[in-house]
């Protein structure tokens, strides 16, 4: 590694972190006696990741969980979780109680998701926003699959005067990392499975508070204990209750840190 003296703190941090990471990679290349054909295959695969536009997918599957856990250590309120590659800003703005935009024949079981947004002192935060997005009951995200309409199962839901929200949606399916692209090919080549457990995504915002990016999972759901993206936390796992009329209910209260 070159050792030209870094001249400012950003350069110093870049040099330290990058030199360390590259050093670890070089050590591991030695440990595994990586051959020229393996190096050339890896190089061709990395080029394909870029050509396929899969850098966000690959990084969020294998590395975002580490960065997120570090960020969560600096929080006192609700646990965060990875954002993943499928957030789209600017979803329709709705007021609680709200039904997420969906097709007239939206497949899947109805889910009524409720809760309250509060600050660290337990005060409800009226007018806070739950920006929610999810896969549909076939595991497809709108804007990342040709079937669902543009804002399907995405919305910014404003809480009521008591900080409460009630969001009617559908129970999402587990999500399968696309198999045909370079990320999916790597997963197959290593003999791993391609699945994330079913989950809801949200960014929760309120004036004067730090935005919380999180996900909620369903207790006992497939892949909850073996998420390919290593992002499940026990405290983010919800019990799904039967409402008795064919619908399901899940409840979670968000606590936001001060900004
Ligand atoms: C997701 O949350 O859907 C996701 C996260 C990381 C990689 C791919 C998908
Ligand atoms: Fe997701």
GROMACS .gro file of C-alpha atoms and ligand atoms in nm:
model
  269
    1UNK     CA    1   0.000   0.000   0.000
    2UNK     CA    2   0.134   0.347  -0.081
    3UNK     CA    3   0.210   0.558   0.224
    4UNK     CA    4   0.202   0.918   0.103
    5UNK     CA    5   0.124   1.130   0.410
    6UNK     CA    6  -0.248   1.220   0.432
    7UNK     CA    7  -0.296   1.597   0.449
    8UNK     CA    8  -0.643   1.640   0.599
    9UNK     CA    9  -0.872   1.436   0.833
   10UNK     CA   10  -1.089   1.306   0.547
   11UNK     CA   11  -0.786   1.184   0.357
   12UNK     CA   12  -0.647   1.035   0.675
   13UNK     CA   13  -0.972   0.847   0.746
   14UNK     CA   14  -0.996   0.730   0.383
   15UNK     CA   15  -0.636   0.612   0.384
   16UNK     CA   16  -0.672   0.430   0.718
   17UNK     CA   17  -1.002   0.254   0.643
   18UNK     CA   18  -0.928   0.167   0.281
   19UNK     CA   19  -0.573   0.050   0.353
   20UNK     CA   20  -0.708  -0.172   0.632
   21UNK     CA   21  -0.988  -0.324   0.420
   22UNK     CA   22  -0.758  -0.379   0.121
   23UNK     CA   23  -0.498  -0.526   0.356
   24UNK     CA   24  -0.754  -0.778   0.489
   25UNK     CA   25  -0.858  -0.871   0.133
   26UNK     CA   26  -0.494  -0.927   0.035
   27UNK     CA   27  -0.435  -1.141   0.346
   28UNK     CA   28  -0.738  -1.354   0.261
   29UNK     CA   29  -0.624  -1.397  -0.100
   30UNK     CA   30  -0.305  -1.544   0.044
   31UNK     CA   31  -0.488  -1.758   0.303
   32UNK     CA   32  -0.704  -1.916   0.031
   33UNK     CA   33  -0.420  -1.940  -0.226
   34UNK     CA   34  -0.646  -1.770  -0.481
   35UNK     CA   35  -0.535  -1.860  -0.835
   36UNK     CA   36  -0.517  -1.648  -1.150
   37UNK     CA   37  -0.828  -1.816  -1.303
   38UNK     CA   38  -1.020  -1.740  -0.980
   39UNK     CA   39  -0.895  -1.381  -0.982
   40UNK     CA   40  -0.999  -1.338  -1.347
   41UNK     CA   41  -1.342  -1.492  -1.278
   42UNK     CA   42  -1.393  -1.258  -0.982
   43UNK     CA   43  -1.288  -0.959  -1.194
   44UNK     CA   44  -1.532  -1.051  -1.474
   45UNK     CA   45  -1.808  -1.103  -1.215
   46UNK     CA   46  -1.745  -0.763  -1.050
   47UNK     CA   47  -1.767  -0.597  -1.393
   48UNK     CA   48  -2.101  -0.775  -1.451
   49UNK     CA   49  -2.233  -0.650  -1.114
   50UNK     CA   50  -2.179  -0.294  -1.240
   51UNK     CA   51  -2.318  -0.360  -1.588
   52UNK     CA   52  -2.634  -0.515  -1.437
   53UNK     CA   53  -2.682  -0.219  -1.201
   54UNK     CA   54  -2.663  -0.458  -0.905
   55UNK     CA   55  -2.416  -0.274  -0.680
   56UNK     CA   56  -2.698  -0.148  -0.450
   57UNK     CA   57  -2.844  -0.499  -0.429
   58UNK     CA   58  -2.512  -0.673  -0.365
   59UNK     CA   59  -2.392  -0.421  -0.104
   60UNK     CA   60  -2.727  -0.416   0.078
   61UNK     CA   61  -2.745  -0.797   0.092
   62UNK     CA   62  -2.396  -0.855   0.225
   63UNK     CA   63  -2.272  -0.538   0.400
   64UNK     CA   64  -2.549  -0.294   0.496
   65UNK     CA   65  -2.637  -0.493   0.810
   66UNK     CA   66  -2.293  -0.422   0.958
   67UNK     CA   67  -2.314  -0.047   0.897
   68UNK     CA   68  -2.672  -0.045   1.031
   69UNK     CA   69  -2.576  -0.228   1.352
   70UNK     CA   70  -2.300   0.027   1.414
   71UNK     CA   71  -2.548   0.312   1.356
   72UNK     CA   72  -2.806   0.149   1.588
   73UNK     CA   73  -2.552   0.148   1.875
   74UNK     CA   74  -2.579   0.528   1.870
   75UNK     CA   75  -2.959   0.519   1.921
   76UNK     CA   76  -3.169   0.491   2.238
   77UNK     CA   77  -3.513   0.461   2.077
   78UNK     CA   78  -3.650   0.182   1.858
   79UNK     CA   79  -3.405  -0.043   1.675
   80UNK     CA   80  -3.329   0.036   1.317
   81UNK     CA   81  -3.281  -0.205   1.030
   82UNK     CA   82  -3.130  -0.192   0.682
   83UNK     CA   83  -3.297   0.027   0.418
   84UNK     CA   84  -3.220  -0.209   0.131
   85UNK     CA   85  -3.227  -0.106  -0.235
   86UNK     CA   86  -3.604  -0.058  -0.290
   87UNK     CA   87  -3.696   0.267  -0.117
   88UNK     CA   88  -3.844   0.533  -0.346
   89UNK     CA   89  -3.901   0.886  -0.207
   90UNK     CA   90  -4.219   1.077  -0.291
   91UNK     CA   91  -4.485   0.810  -0.225
   92UNK     CA   92  -4.848   0.929  -0.195
   93UNK     CA   93  -4.927   1.124   0.123
   94UNK     CA   94  -5.214   0.979   0.329
   95UNK     CA   95  -5.357   1.042   0.675
   96UNK     CA   96  -5.416   0.772   0.933
   97UNK     CA   97  -5.629   0.560   0.918
   98UNK     CA   98  -5.499   0.481   0.569
   99UNK     CA   99  -5.513   0.201   0.316
  100UNK     CA  100  -5.194   0.164   0.111
  101UNK     CA  101  -5.237   0.215  -0.264
  102UNK     CA  102  -5.315  -0.124  -0.416
  103UNK     CA  103  -5.477  -0.296  -0.710
  104UNK     CA  104  -5.852  -0.364  -0.693
  105UNK     CA  105  -5.768  -0.737  -0.690
  106UNK     CA  106  -5.453  -0.708  -0.476
  107UNK     CA  107  -5.353  -1.066  -0.388
  108UNK     CA  108  -5.285  -1.168  -0.028
  109UNK     CA  109  -5.430  -1.151   0.320
  110UNK     CA  110  -5.536  -0.815   0.457
  111UNK     CA  111  -5.309  -0.680   0.734
  112UNK     CA  112  -5.405  -0.398   0.969
  113UNK     CA  113  -5.082  -0.249   1.104
  114UNK     CA  114  -5.124  -0.015   1.402
  115UNK     CA  115  -4.909   0.165   1.656
  116UNK     CA  116  -4.800   0.494   1.807
  117UNK     CA  117  -4.499   0.714   1.737
  118UNK     CA  118  -4.344   0.863   2.053
  119UNK     CA  119  -4.033   1.048   2.166
  120UNK     CA  120  -3.786   0.913   2.422
  121UNK     CA  121  -3.994   1.055   2.709
  122UNK     CA  122  -4.302   0.865   2.591
  123UNK     CA  123  -4.481   1.171   2.451
  124UNK     CA  124  -4.688   1.088   2.141
  125UNK     CA  125  -4.572   1.266   1.825
  126UNK     CA  126  -4.880   1.385   1.634
  127UNK     CA  127  -4.813   1.469   1.270
  128UNK     CA  128  -4.520   1.227   1.248
  129UNK     CA  129  -4.493   1.034   0.923
  130UNK     CA  130  -4.462   0.660   0.867
  131UNK     CA  131  -4.314   0.629   0.516
  132UNK     CA  132  -4.390   0.264   0.448
  133UNK     CA  133  -4.302   0.032   0.159
  134UNK     CA  134  -4.320  -0.343   0.110
  135UNK     CA  135  -4.327  -0.630  -0.135
  136UNK     CA  136  -4.669  -0.760  -0.238
  137UNK     CA  137  -4.799  -1.110  -0.166
  138UNK     CA  138  -4.597  -1.242  -0.463
  139UNK     CA  139  -4.276  -1.087  -0.333
  140UNK     CA  140  -4.265  -0.800  -0.587
  141UNK     CA  141  -4.180  -0.435  -0.512
  142UNK     CA  142  -4.352  -0.167  -0.719
  143UNK     CA  143  -4.106   0.019  -0.948
  144UNK     CA  144  -3.868  -0.279  -0.936
  145UNK     CA  145  -4.098  -0.528  -1.109
  146UNK     CA  146  -4.319  -0.470  -1.414
  147UNK     CA  147  -4.645  -0.597  -1.256
  148UNK     CA  148  -4.737  -0.372  -0.960
  149UNK     CA  149  -4.848  -0.015  -1.045
  150UNK     CA  150  -4.610   0.275  -0.966
  151UNK     CA  151  -4.694   0.341  -0.599
  152UNK     CA  152  -4.837   0.000  -0.510
  153UNK     CA  153  -4.798  -0.066  -0.134
  154UNK     CA  154  -4.604   0.256  -0.075
  155UNK     CA  155  -4.722   0.566   0.113
  156UNK     CA  156  -4.631   0.841   0.357
  157UNK     CA  157  -4.889   0.804   0.634
  158UNK     CA  158  -4.929   1.096   0.877
  159UNK     CA  159  -5.023   0.997   1.233
  160UNK     CA  160  -5.324   1.145   1.410
  161UNK     CA  161  -5.339   1.388   1.705
  162UNK     CA  162  -5.244   1.104   1.942
  163UNK     CA  163  -4.940   0.994   1.736
  164UNK     CA  164  -5.129   0.679   1.637
  165UNK     CA  165  -5.138   0.520   1.295
  166UNK     CA  166  -5.356   0.253   1.142
  167UNK     CA  167  -5.239   0.125   0.804
  168UNK     CA  168  -5.437  -0.132   0.609
  169UNK     CA  169  -5.225  -0.330   0.366
  170UNK     CA  170  -5.159  -0.693   0.273
  171UNK     CA  171  -4.926  -0.946   0.435
  172UNK     CA  172  -4.609  -0.942   0.222
  173UNK     CA  173  -4.443  -1.259   0.092
  174UNK     CA  174  -4.078  -1.346   0.154
  175UNK     CA  175  -3.851  -1.174  -0.096
  176UNK     CA  176  -3.627  -1.369  -0.332
  177UNK     CA  177  -3.303  -1.208  -0.454
  178UNK     CA  178  -3.325  -1.214  -0.838
  179UNK     CA  179  -3.157  -1.535  -0.952
  180UNK     CA  180  -3.069  -1.434  -1.306
  181UNK     CA  181  -2.832  -1.147  -1.219
  182UNK     CA  182  -2.472  -1.163  -1.093
  183UNK     CA  183  -2.576  -1.138  -0.724
  184UNK     CA  184  -2.813  -1.433  -0.764
  185UNK     CA  185  -2.548  -1.626  -0.958
  186UNK     CA  186  -2.296  -1.575  -0.678
  187UNK     CA  187  -2.549  -1.694  -0.419
  188UNK     CA  188  -2.619  -2.006  -0.626
  189UNK     CA  189  -2.248  -2.068  -0.687
  190UNK     CA  190  -2.194  -2.068  -0.310
  191UNK     CA  191  -2.491  -2.300  -0.251
  192UNK     CA  192  -2.678  -2.049  -0.034
  193UNK     CA  193  -3.052  -1.975  -0.056
  194UNK     CA  194  -3.182  -1.652  -0.213
  195UNK     CA  195  -3.445  -1.547   0.043
  196UNK     CA  196  -3.526  -1.267   0.282
  197UNK     CA  197  -3.814  -1.329   0.526
  198UNK     CA  198  -4.138  -1.134   0.470
  199UNK     CA  199  -4.108  -0.781   0.606
  200UNK     CA  200  -4.247  -0.428   0.611
  201UNK     CA  201  -4.009  -0.135   0.558
  202UNK     CA  202  -4.050   0.206   0.711
  203UNK     CA  203  -3.882   0.541   0.763
  204UNK     CA  204  -4.041   0.722   1.055
  205UNK     CA  205  -4.000   1.099   1.063
  206UNK     CA  206  -4.102   1.366   1.311
  207UNK     CA  207  -3.999   1.727   1.364
  208UNK     CA  208  -3.703   1.754   1.600
  209UNK     CA  209  -3.635   1.379   1.585
  210UNK     CA  210  -3.381   1.160   1.417
  211UNK     CA  211  -3.541   0.967   1.130
  212UNK     CA  212  -3.569   0.596   1.203
  213UNK     CA  213  -3.522   0.351   0.915
  214UNK     CA  214  -3.641   0.006   1.011
  215UNK     CA  215  -3.812  -0.317   0.909
  216UNK     CA  216  -4.061  -0.542   1.085
  217UNK     CA  217  -4.072  -0.919   1.042
  218UNK     CA  218  -4.331  -1.183   1.134
  219UNK     CA  219  -4.268  -1.436   1.412
  220UNK     CA  220  -4.243  -1.791   1.281
  221UNK     CA  221  -4.226  -1.674   0.918
  222UNK     CA  222  -4.015  -1.860   0.662
  223UNK     CA  223  -3.648  -1.750   0.656
  224UNK     CA  224  -3.679  -1.537   0.975
  225UNK     CA  225  -3.384  -1.732   1.118
  226UNK     CA  226  -3.183  -1.738   0.795
  227UNK     CA  227  -3.217  -1.401   0.622
  228UNK     CA  228  -2.969  -1.384   0.331
  229UNK     CA  229  -2.924  -1.014   0.422
  230UNK     CA  230  -2.853  -1.094   0.794
  231UNK     CA  231  -3.085  -0.809   0.902
  232UNK     CA  232  -3.344  -0.971   1.132
  233UNK     CA  233  -3.342  -0.855   1.496
  234UNK     CA  234  -3.563  -1.033   1.753
  235UNK     CA  235  -3.711  -0.704   1.877
  236UNK     CA  236  -3.833  -0.629   1.524
  237UNK     CA  237  -4.030  -0.952   1.494
  238UNK     CA  238  -4.409  -0.910   1.526
  239UNK     CA  239  -4.681  -1.158   1.620
  240UNK     CA  240  -4.953  -1.171   1.355
  241UNK     CA  241  -5.296  -1.188   1.522
  242UNK     CA  242  -5.612  -1.316   1.352
  243UNK     CA  243  -5.890  -1.058   1.360
  244UNK     CA  244  -6.152  -1.329   1.315
  245UNK     CA  245  -6.286  -1.191   0.986
  246UNK     CA  246  -6.002  -1.326   0.767
  247UNK     CA  247  -5.786  -1.021   0.829
  248UNK     CA  248  -5.461  -1.011   1.030
  249UNK     CA  249  -5.338  -0.748   1.274
  250UNK     CA  250  -4.990  -0.647   1.388
  251UNK     CA  251  -4.891  -0.372   1.628
  252UNK     CA  252  -4.563  -0.189   1.688
  253UNK     CA  253  -4.481   0.139   1.863
  254UNK     CA  254  -4.193   0.351   1.735
  255UNK     CA  255  -3.974   0.555   1.971
  256UNK     CA  256  -3.768   0.825   1.804
  257UNK     CA  257  -3.441   0.973   1.928
  258UNK     CA  258  -3.398   1.350   1.932
  259UNK     CA  259  -3.230   1.496   1.622
  260LIG     C1  260  -3.502  -0.582   0.100
  260LIG     O1  261  -3.521  -0.533   0.209
  260LIG     O2  262  -3.597  -0.611   0.032
  260LIG     C2  263  -3.362  -0.607   0.054
  260LIG     C3  264  -3.258  -0.574   0.138
  260LIG     C4  265  -3.130  -0.598   0.096
  260LIG     C5  266  -3.107  -0.652  -0.029
  260LIG     C6  267  -3.214  -0.685  -0.111
  260LIG     C7  268  -3.344  -0.662  -0.069
  261LIG    FE1  269  -3.744  -0.536   0.149
   0.00000   0.00000   0.00000
